[in-house]
Amino acid sequence: MELPLLLPLLLPLLLLLPPASLQGDHWAQPKARFHSGMNQQKQLSAPEGGSIRIPFSFDYPWDSGRVSNVKISWRWKHFHGDFIYNITPPFIHNNFKNRLLLNWEEGMKKGSLQISNLRREDEGSYFCRVEMITEKYGEQKWQSIQGTELTITHTQTTTLGSTTTAATTTATTAGLGTSENQRHSGSWPLSTEATVGIAGAVLVIAIVGLILCLWWKKRKGLQTKARTPARMMASSMPPSPSTTCPHQPHLHALPPTGAPRKRPCTLP
């Protein structure tokens, strides 16, 4: 039967329908969609042995009504990777025992995951996942798509040695600069290296002076001992006889021939 022939038969049936059934409220309405979002920093890096915080933030429709039973968890390596952290029920992966801390409070839409004592094997991508029950949309779950890629920087021994050497050189230069400033201004304290150097120089000068003093005293003592025997020998020798001893007669020269002789005087 063709369609034009059926229209006269259907028209009476449409007229028999009640007017309320033709109103728009009774037609099926499209279901409202739940629009959610998750924000994470794309890349982060931290040194081995240090710590890092991976920030996150999420949002959901403002007309969701009352929100309850919010759960936050983290995946590792890839989008469908293993769970490393779960707030409810509490769970921490064996590779991260005593190294994870979630900085987040219920009612907040942002926070961070802190990883301490970083290891080389901690490199990879981290994905935050949120679950909640809303009054209007019911139970909802969503997760970051790109996640955060974490890079662990490796510290080498040579680099540490160079850093230590540079730090020592800087400290020495600073000490010399302080000494130079002190010579000009007289108000800055000496550095430790300068103080030790001056003390060492003073000690060396004192030792040399003490050695010279002892050597001089020893030499002077030897000269004194050499002069003392000479003086003792000189004092022990008998005095030479005097030619004018009063106890002996004086000899007078004889007068020339033909001159009268005088009587020699005699001592009483």
mmCIF file of C-alpha atoms in Angstrom, residues 78-176:
data_model
loop_
_atom_site.group_PDB
_atom_site.id
_atom_site.type_symbol
_atom_site.label_atom_id
_atom_site.label_comp_id
_atom_site.label_asym_id
_atom_site.label_seq_id
_atom_site.Cartn_x
_atom_site.Cartn_y
_atom_site.Cartn_z
ATOM 1 C CA HIS A 78 52.509 4.965 30.981
ATOM 2 C CA PHE A 79 48.773 5.753 30.895
ATOM 3 C CA HIS A 80 47.761 2.205 31.873
ATOM 4 C CA GLY A 81 50.831 1.610 34.045
ATOM 5 C CA ASP A 82 51.004 0.225 37.558
ATOM 6 C CA PHE A 83 49.515 2.158 40.430
ATOM 7 C CA ILE A 84 52.225 3.496 42.747
ATOM 8 C CA TYR A 85 49.984 5.463 45.139
ATOM 9 C CA ASN A 86 46.387 5.341 46.264
ATOM 10 C CA ILE A 87 44.812 7.444 48.982
ATOM 11 C CA THR A 88 41.852 5.118 49.652
ATOM 12 C CA PRO A 89 42.529 2.368 50.420
ATOM 13 C CA PRO A 90 46.071 3.377 51.376
ATOM 14 C CA PHE A 91 48.642 1.874 49.032
ATOM 15 C CA ILE A 92 52.282 2.603 48.094
ATOM 16 C CA HIS A 93 54.271 0.604 45.545
ATOM 17 C CA ASN A 94 57.200 -1.422 46.902
ATOM 18 C CA ASN A 95 59.673 0.620 44.835
ATOM 19 C CA PHE A 96 58.517 3.793 46.591
ATOM 20 C CA LYS A 97 58.128 2.640 50.196
ATOM 21 C CA ASN A 98 58.607 5.518 52.667
ATOM 22 C CA ARG A 99 59.386 7.888 49.775
ATOM 23 C CA LEU A 100 55.969 9.192 48.660
ATOM 24 C CA LEU A 101 53.881 11.965 50.208
ATOM 25 C CA LEU A 102 50.637 13.422 48.794
ATOM 26 C CA ASN A 103 50.254 17.124 49.548
ATOM 27 C CA TRP A 104 46.490 17.512 49.173
ATOM 28 C CA GLU A 105 43.464 18.158 51.361
ATOM 29 C CA GLU A 106 39.870 17.168 50.688
ATOM 30 C CA GLY A 107 37.918 19.958 49.086
ATOM 31 C CA MET A 108 40.921 21.303 47.199
ATOM 32 C CA LYS A 109 41.358 21.037 43.446
ATOM 33 C CA LYS A 110 45.175 21.077 43.400
ATOM 34 C CA GLY A 111 48.100 19.500 45.170
ATOM 35 C CA SER A 112 51.393 17.696 44.536
ATOM 36 C CA LEU A 113 53.045 14.302 44.877
ATOM 37 C CA GLN A 114 56.412 14.476 46.647
ATOM 38 C CA ILE A 115 59.089 11.857 45.896
ATOM 39 C CA SER A 116 62.107 11.749 48.231
ATOM 40 C CA ASN A 117 65.522 10.094 47.928
ATOM 41 C CA LEU A 118 65.284 9.919 44.144
ATOM 42 C CA ARG A 119 66.827 6.944 42.353
ATOM 43 C CA ARG A 120 67.853 6.409 38.755
ATOM 44 C CA GLU A 121 65.027 3.920 38.236
ATOM 45 C CA ASP A 122 62.468 6.603 39.223
ATOM 46 C CA GLU A 123 62.726 8.100 35.744
ATOM 47 C CA GLY A 124 59.528 7.928 33.728
ATOM 48 C CA SER A 125 56.064 9.450 33.376
ATOM 49 C CA TYR A 126 53.620 9.966 36.236
ATOM 50 C CA PHE A 127 49.836 10.197 35.759
ATOM 51 C CA CYS A 128 47.364 11.559 38.318
ATOM 52 C CA ARG A 129 43.890 9.968 38.498
ATOM 53 C CA VAL A 130 40.781 11.331 40.249
ATOM 54 C CA GLU A 131 37.598 9.535 41.283
ATOM 55 C CA MET A 132 34.517 11.089 42.883
ATOM 56 C CA ILE A 133 30.764 10.749 43.314
ATOM 57 C CA THR A 134 28.691 13.774 42.301
ATOM 58 C CA GLU A 135 25.081 14.472 43.139
ATOM 59 C CA LYS A 136 24.094 15.177 39.540
ATOM 60 C CA TYR A 137 26.427 13.030 37.442
ATOM 61 C CA GLY A 138 27.010 10.114 39.766
ATOM 62 C CA GLU A 139 30.395 8.357 39.898
ATOM 63 C CA GLN A 140 33.065 9.891 37.684
ATOM 64 C CA LYS A 141 36.700 8.955 36.948
ATOM 65 C CA TRP A 142 39.315 10.706 34.845
ATOM 66 C CA GLN A 143 43.083 10.810 34.465
ATOM 67 C CA SER A 144 45.814 12.947 32.943
ATOM 68 C CA ILE A 145 46.586 11.964 29.350
ATOM 69 C CA GLN A 146 50.150 13.230 28.887
ATOM 70 C CA GLY A 147 51.271 13.016 32.534
ATOM 71 C CA THR A 148 54.580 14.438 33.804
ATOM 72 C CA GLU A 149 57.881 13.099 32.487
ATOM 73 C CA LEU A 150 60.497 13.011 35.243
ATOM 74 C CA THR A 151 64.231 13.021 34.442
ATOM 75 C CA ILE A 152 66.845 12.074 37.054
ATOM 76 C CA THR A 153 70.159 13.878 36.612
ATOM 77 C CA HIS A 154 73.229 11.809 37.462
ATOM 78 C CA THR A 155 75.975 13.397 39.564
ATOM 79 C CA GLN A 156 79.511 12.261 38.722
ATOM 80 C CA THR A 157 82.495 12.110 41.092
ATOM 81 C CA THR A 158 84.656 14.226 38.809
ATOM 82 C CA THR A 159 82.043 16.905 38.824
ATOM 83 C CA LEU A 160 81.982 16.838 42.610
ATOM 84 C CA GLY A 161 85.788 17.082 42.690
ATOM 85 C CA SER A 162 85.750 20.062 40.368
ATOM 86 C CA THR A 163 83.064 21.689 42.434
ATOM 87 C CA THR A 164 85.037 21.109 45.630
ATOM 88 C CA THR A 165 88.192 22.496 44.047
ATOM 89 C CA ALA A 166 86.331 25.525 42.795
ATOM 90 C CA ALA A 167 84.812 26.079 46.232
ATOM 91 C CA THR A 168 88.269 25.810 47.866
ATOM 92 C CA THR A 169 89.747 28.242 45.354
ATOM 93 C CA THR A 170 86.909 30.652 45.990
ATOM 94 C CA ALA A 171 87.402 30.400 49.752
ATOM 95 C CA THR A 172 91.169 31.031 49.382
ATOM 96 C CA THR A 173 90.555 34.006 47.130
ATOM 97 C CA ALA A 174 88.010 35.362 49.581
ATOM 98 C CA GLY A 175 90.535 34.968 52.415
ATOM 99 C CA LEU A 176 93.212 36.824 50.472
#
